[in-house]
Amino acid sequence: MRIVGVDPGLNLTGYGVIDAADGRVQLCEAGVIRNNSHQSLPQRLLELHDGLCEMLQSLRPEVMAVEDLYSHYREPRTAILMGHARGVICLAAAEAGLPVVHYSATKIKKMLTGSGRAPKEQVQRATQRELGLPHLPEPPDVADALAVALCHYYLTARTTQTIEIRNT
């Protein structure tokens, strides 16, 4: 199974694609889609959409896992802007015919590190360890995207194993 994880952002969106087979995962590709923060919101959303569509067409994942929107009540404008980015991400997935699953940041962190409040560096190190990478994934947006993909893989693998055990 090929899974793409996405860490949404208006200026910087991280993506990480992993291949999972025979109980093992390996990195396929990871990177960021950068947008010019001086451009208008519609132009930034268009660039995000185009970058995602290009990546999805090139790498052909089977499912997209996206980090859920987190918003602090003191910063509602941030949540609204991030909602625009998430909408474009979901649109690109729908256009590619991909199912989309959403995971909260705390669930992702807990799955990878054991703590739902793990700092970014701990997520980077856990992602590096799980994928056997020689260096920490940089920038942290890439590590976050890979963590989302790994979270989906582990939750899916656990569900599949449970179903197989119950059927035998």
GROMACS .gro file of C-alpha atoms in nm:
model
  168
    1MET     CA    1   0.000   0.000   0.000
    2ARG     CA    2   0.124   0.348  -0.081
    3ILE     CA    3   0.019   0.615   0.169
    4VAL     CA    4   0.067   0.992   0.144
    5GLY     CA    5   0.066   1.189   0.467
    6VAL     CA    6   0.005   1.564   0.455
    7ASP     CA    7   0.085   1.834   0.711
    8PRO     CA    8  -0.132   2.126   0.592
    9GLY     CA    9  -0.006   2.481   0.572
   10LEU     CA   10  -0.065   2.790   0.365
   11ASN     CA   11   0.300   2.881   0.324
   12LEU     CA   12   0.456   2.539   0.367
   13THR     CA   13   0.274   2.207   0.326
   14GLY     CA   14   0.469   1.896   0.411
   15TYR     CA   15   0.406   1.566   0.237
   16GLY     CA   16   0.549   1.221   0.292
   17VAL     CA   17   0.485   0.910   0.088
   18ILE     CA   18   0.555   0.566   0.229
   19ASP     CA   19   0.527   0.219   0.081
   20ALA     CA   20   0.400  -0.055   0.310
   21ALA     CA   21   0.431  -0.424   0.226
   22ASP     CA   22   0.484  -0.746   0.420
   23GLY     CA   23   0.475  -0.569   0.756
   24ARG     CA   24   0.747  -0.321   0.661
   25VAL     CA   25   0.741   0.044   0.563
   26GLN     CA   26   0.989   0.244   0.361
   27LEU     CA   27   1.018   0.600   0.243
   28CYS     CA   28   0.913   0.662  -0.116
   29GLU     CA   29   0.941   1.042  -0.128
   30ALA     CA   30   0.897   1.339   0.102
   31GLY     CA   31   0.913   1.713   0.061
   32VAL     CA   32   0.730   2.041   0.091
   33ILE     CA   33   0.510   2.253  -0.128
   34ARG     CA   34   0.612   2.614  -0.073
   35ASN     CA   35   0.391   2.911  -0.145
   36ASN     CA   36   0.490   3.274  -0.163
   37SER     CA   37   0.342   3.435   0.150
   38HIS     CA   38   0.330   3.772  -0.030
   39GLN     CA   39   0.077   3.648  -0.284
   40SER     CA   40  -0.299   3.672  -0.243
   41LEU     CA   41  -0.482   3.392  -0.065
   42PRO     CA   42  -0.645   3.265  -0.387
   43GLN     CA   43  -0.306   3.250  -0.561
   44ARG     CA   44  -0.147   3.063  -0.269
   45LEU     CA   45  -0.434   2.813  -0.267
   46LEU     CA   46  -0.398   2.761  -0.642
   47GLU     CA   47  -0.023   2.694  -0.603
   48LEU     CA   48  -0.094   2.449  -0.321
   49HIS     CA   49  -0.356   2.271  -0.532
   50ASP     CA   50  -0.129   2.252  -0.838
   51GLY     CA   51   0.166   2.123  -0.632
   52LEU     CA   52  -0.046   1.856  -0.466
   53CYS     CA   53  -0.202   1.745  -0.795
   54GLU     CA   54   0.141   1.712  -0.954
   55MET     CA   55   0.274   1.508  -0.660
   56LEU     CA   56  -0.034   1.283  -0.651
   57GLN     CA   57  -0.022   1.220  -1.024
   58SER     CA   58   0.348   1.139  -1.011
   59LEU     CA   59   0.351   0.913  -0.701
   60ARG     CA   60   0.002   0.758  -0.724
   61PRO     CA   61  -0.073   0.686  -0.355
   62GLU     CA   62  -0.376   0.476  -0.261
   63VAL     CA   63  -0.488   0.683   0.037
   64MET     CA   64  -0.423   1.028   0.184
   65ALA     CA   65  -0.386   1.082   0.559
   66VAL     CA   66  -0.412   1.444   0.675
   67GLU     CA   67  -0.340   1.604   1.009
   68ASP     CA   68  -0.661   1.743   1.156
   69LEU     CA   69  -0.711   2.111   1.206
   70TYR     CA   70  -0.604   2.234   1.545
   71SER     CA   71  -0.712   2.575   1.659
   72HIS     CA   72  -0.666   2.767   1.975
   73TYR     CA   73  -0.966   2.975   2.070
   74ARG     CA   74  -0.747   3.285   2.085
   75GLU     CA   75  -0.648   3.247   1.718
   76PRO     CA   76  -0.971   3.183   1.521
   77ARG     CA   77  -0.831   3.354   1.209
   78THR     CA   78  -0.553   3.094   1.190
   79ALA     CA   79  -0.811   2.815   1.198
   80ILE     CA   80  -1.008   2.976   0.918
   81LEU     CA   81  -0.699   3.016   0.699
   82MET     CA   82  -0.588   2.658   0.770
   83GLY     CA   83  -0.938   2.545   0.679
   84HIS     CA   84  -0.884   2.692   0.333
   85ALA     CA   85  -0.563   2.491   0.293
   86ARG     CA   86  -0.727   2.170   0.417
   87GLY     CA   87  -1.014   2.224   0.174
   88VAL     CA   88  -0.774   2.249  -0.119
   89ILE     CA   89  -0.589   1.938   0.002
   90CYS     CA   90  -0.916   1.742   0.021
   91LEU     CA   91  -1.017   1.872  -0.323
   92ALA     CA   92  -0.689   1.753  -0.478
   93ALA     CA   93  -0.739   1.410  -0.319
   94ALA     CA   94  -1.097   1.390  -0.445
   95GLU     CA   95  -0.986   1.484  -0.796
   96ALA     CA   96  -0.728   1.203  -0.780
   97GLY     CA   97  -0.992   0.959  -0.655
   98LEU     CA   98  -0.819   0.910  -0.319
   99PRO     CA   99  -0.992   0.837   0.008
  100VAL     CA  100  -0.894   1.085   0.280
  101VAL     CA  101  -0.857   1.006   0.650
  102HIS     CA  102  -0.794   1.261   0.923
  103TYR     CA  103  -0.598   1.222   1.246
  104SER     CA  104  -0.552   1.463   1.533
  105ALA     CA  105  -0.200   1.580   1.612
  106THR     CA  106  -0.220   1.423   1.957
  107LYS     CA  107  -0.320   1.083   1.813
  108ILE     CA  108  -0.034   1.096   1.561
  109LYS     CA  109   0.221   1.192   1.826
  110LYS     CA  110   0.095   0.930   2.071
  111MET     CA  111   0.109   0.660   1.804
  112LEU     CA  112   0.470   0.740   1.713
  113THR     CA  113   0.623   0.856   2.040
  114GLY     CA  114   0.392   0.734   2.315
  115SER     CA  115   0.309   1.091   2.413
  116GLY     CA  116   0.036   1.305   2.261
  117ARG     CA  117   0.229   1.616   2.360
  118ALA     CA  118   0.565   1.522   2.209
  119PRO     CA  119   0.772   1.816   2.079
  120LYS     CA  120   0.860   1.844   1.709
  121GLU     CA  121   1.214   1.711   1.758
  122GLN     CA  122   1.082   1.395   1.923
  123VAL     CA  123   0.847   1.338   1.629
  124GLN     CA  124   1.140   1.390   1.390
  125ARG     CA  125   1.350   1.135   1.578
  126ALA     CA  126   1.066   0.881   1.593
  127THR     CA  127   1.003   0.922   1.220
  128GLN     CA  128   1.375   0.884   1.149
  129ARG     CA  129   1.385   0.565   1.358
  130GLU     CA  130   1.069   0.410   1.209
  131LEU     CA  131   1.182   0.464   0.850
  132GLY     CA  132   1.551   0.392   0.909
  133LEU     CA  133   1.657   0.733   0.777
  134PRO     CA  134   2.022   0.840   0.807
  135HIS     CA  135   1.924   1.199   0.904
  136LEU     CA  136   1.636   1.373   1.075
  137PRO     CA  137   1.363   1.460   0.825
  138GLU     CA  138   1.379   1.834   0.759
  139PRO     CA  139   1.200   2.065   0.777
  140PRO     CA  140   0.976   1.949   1.065
  141ASP     CA  141   0.675   1.973   0.829
  142VAL     CA  142   0.815   1.675   0.638
  143ALA     CA  143   0.855   1.475   0.960
  144ASP     CA  144   0.498   1.564   1.057
  145ALA     CA  145   0.367   1.449   0.718
  146LEU     CA  146   0.559   1.122   0.742
  147ALA     CA  147   0.426   1.077   1.096
  148VAL     CA  148   0.068   1.112   0.966
  149ALA     CA  149   0.134   0.847   0.701
  150LEU     CA  150   0.295   0.614   0.958
  151CYS     CA  151   0.004   0.666   1.197
  152HIS     CA  152  -0.240   0.561   0.926
  153TYR     CA  153  -0.029   0.259   0.840
  154TYR     CA  154  -0.006   0.141   1.202
  155LEU     CA  155  -0.377   0.189   1.266
  156THR     CA  156  -0.467   0.014   0.940
  157ALA     CA  157  -0.224  -0.273   0.999
  158ARG     CA  158  -0.359  -0.323   1.353
  159THR     CA  159  -0.719  -0.330   1.226
  160THR     CA  160  -0.631  -0.573   0.947
  161GLN     CA  161  -0.446  -0.804   1.187
  162THR     CA  162  -0.739  -0.800   1.430
  163ILE     CA  163  -0.981  -0.890   1.151
  164GLU     CA  164  -0.751  -1.170   1.028
  165ILE     CA  165  -0.713  -1.313   1.379
  166ARG     CA  166  -1.092  -1.306   1.435
  167ASN     CA  167  -1.154  -1.479   1.102
  168THR     CA  168  -0.922  -1.773   1.179
   0.00000   0.00000   0.00000
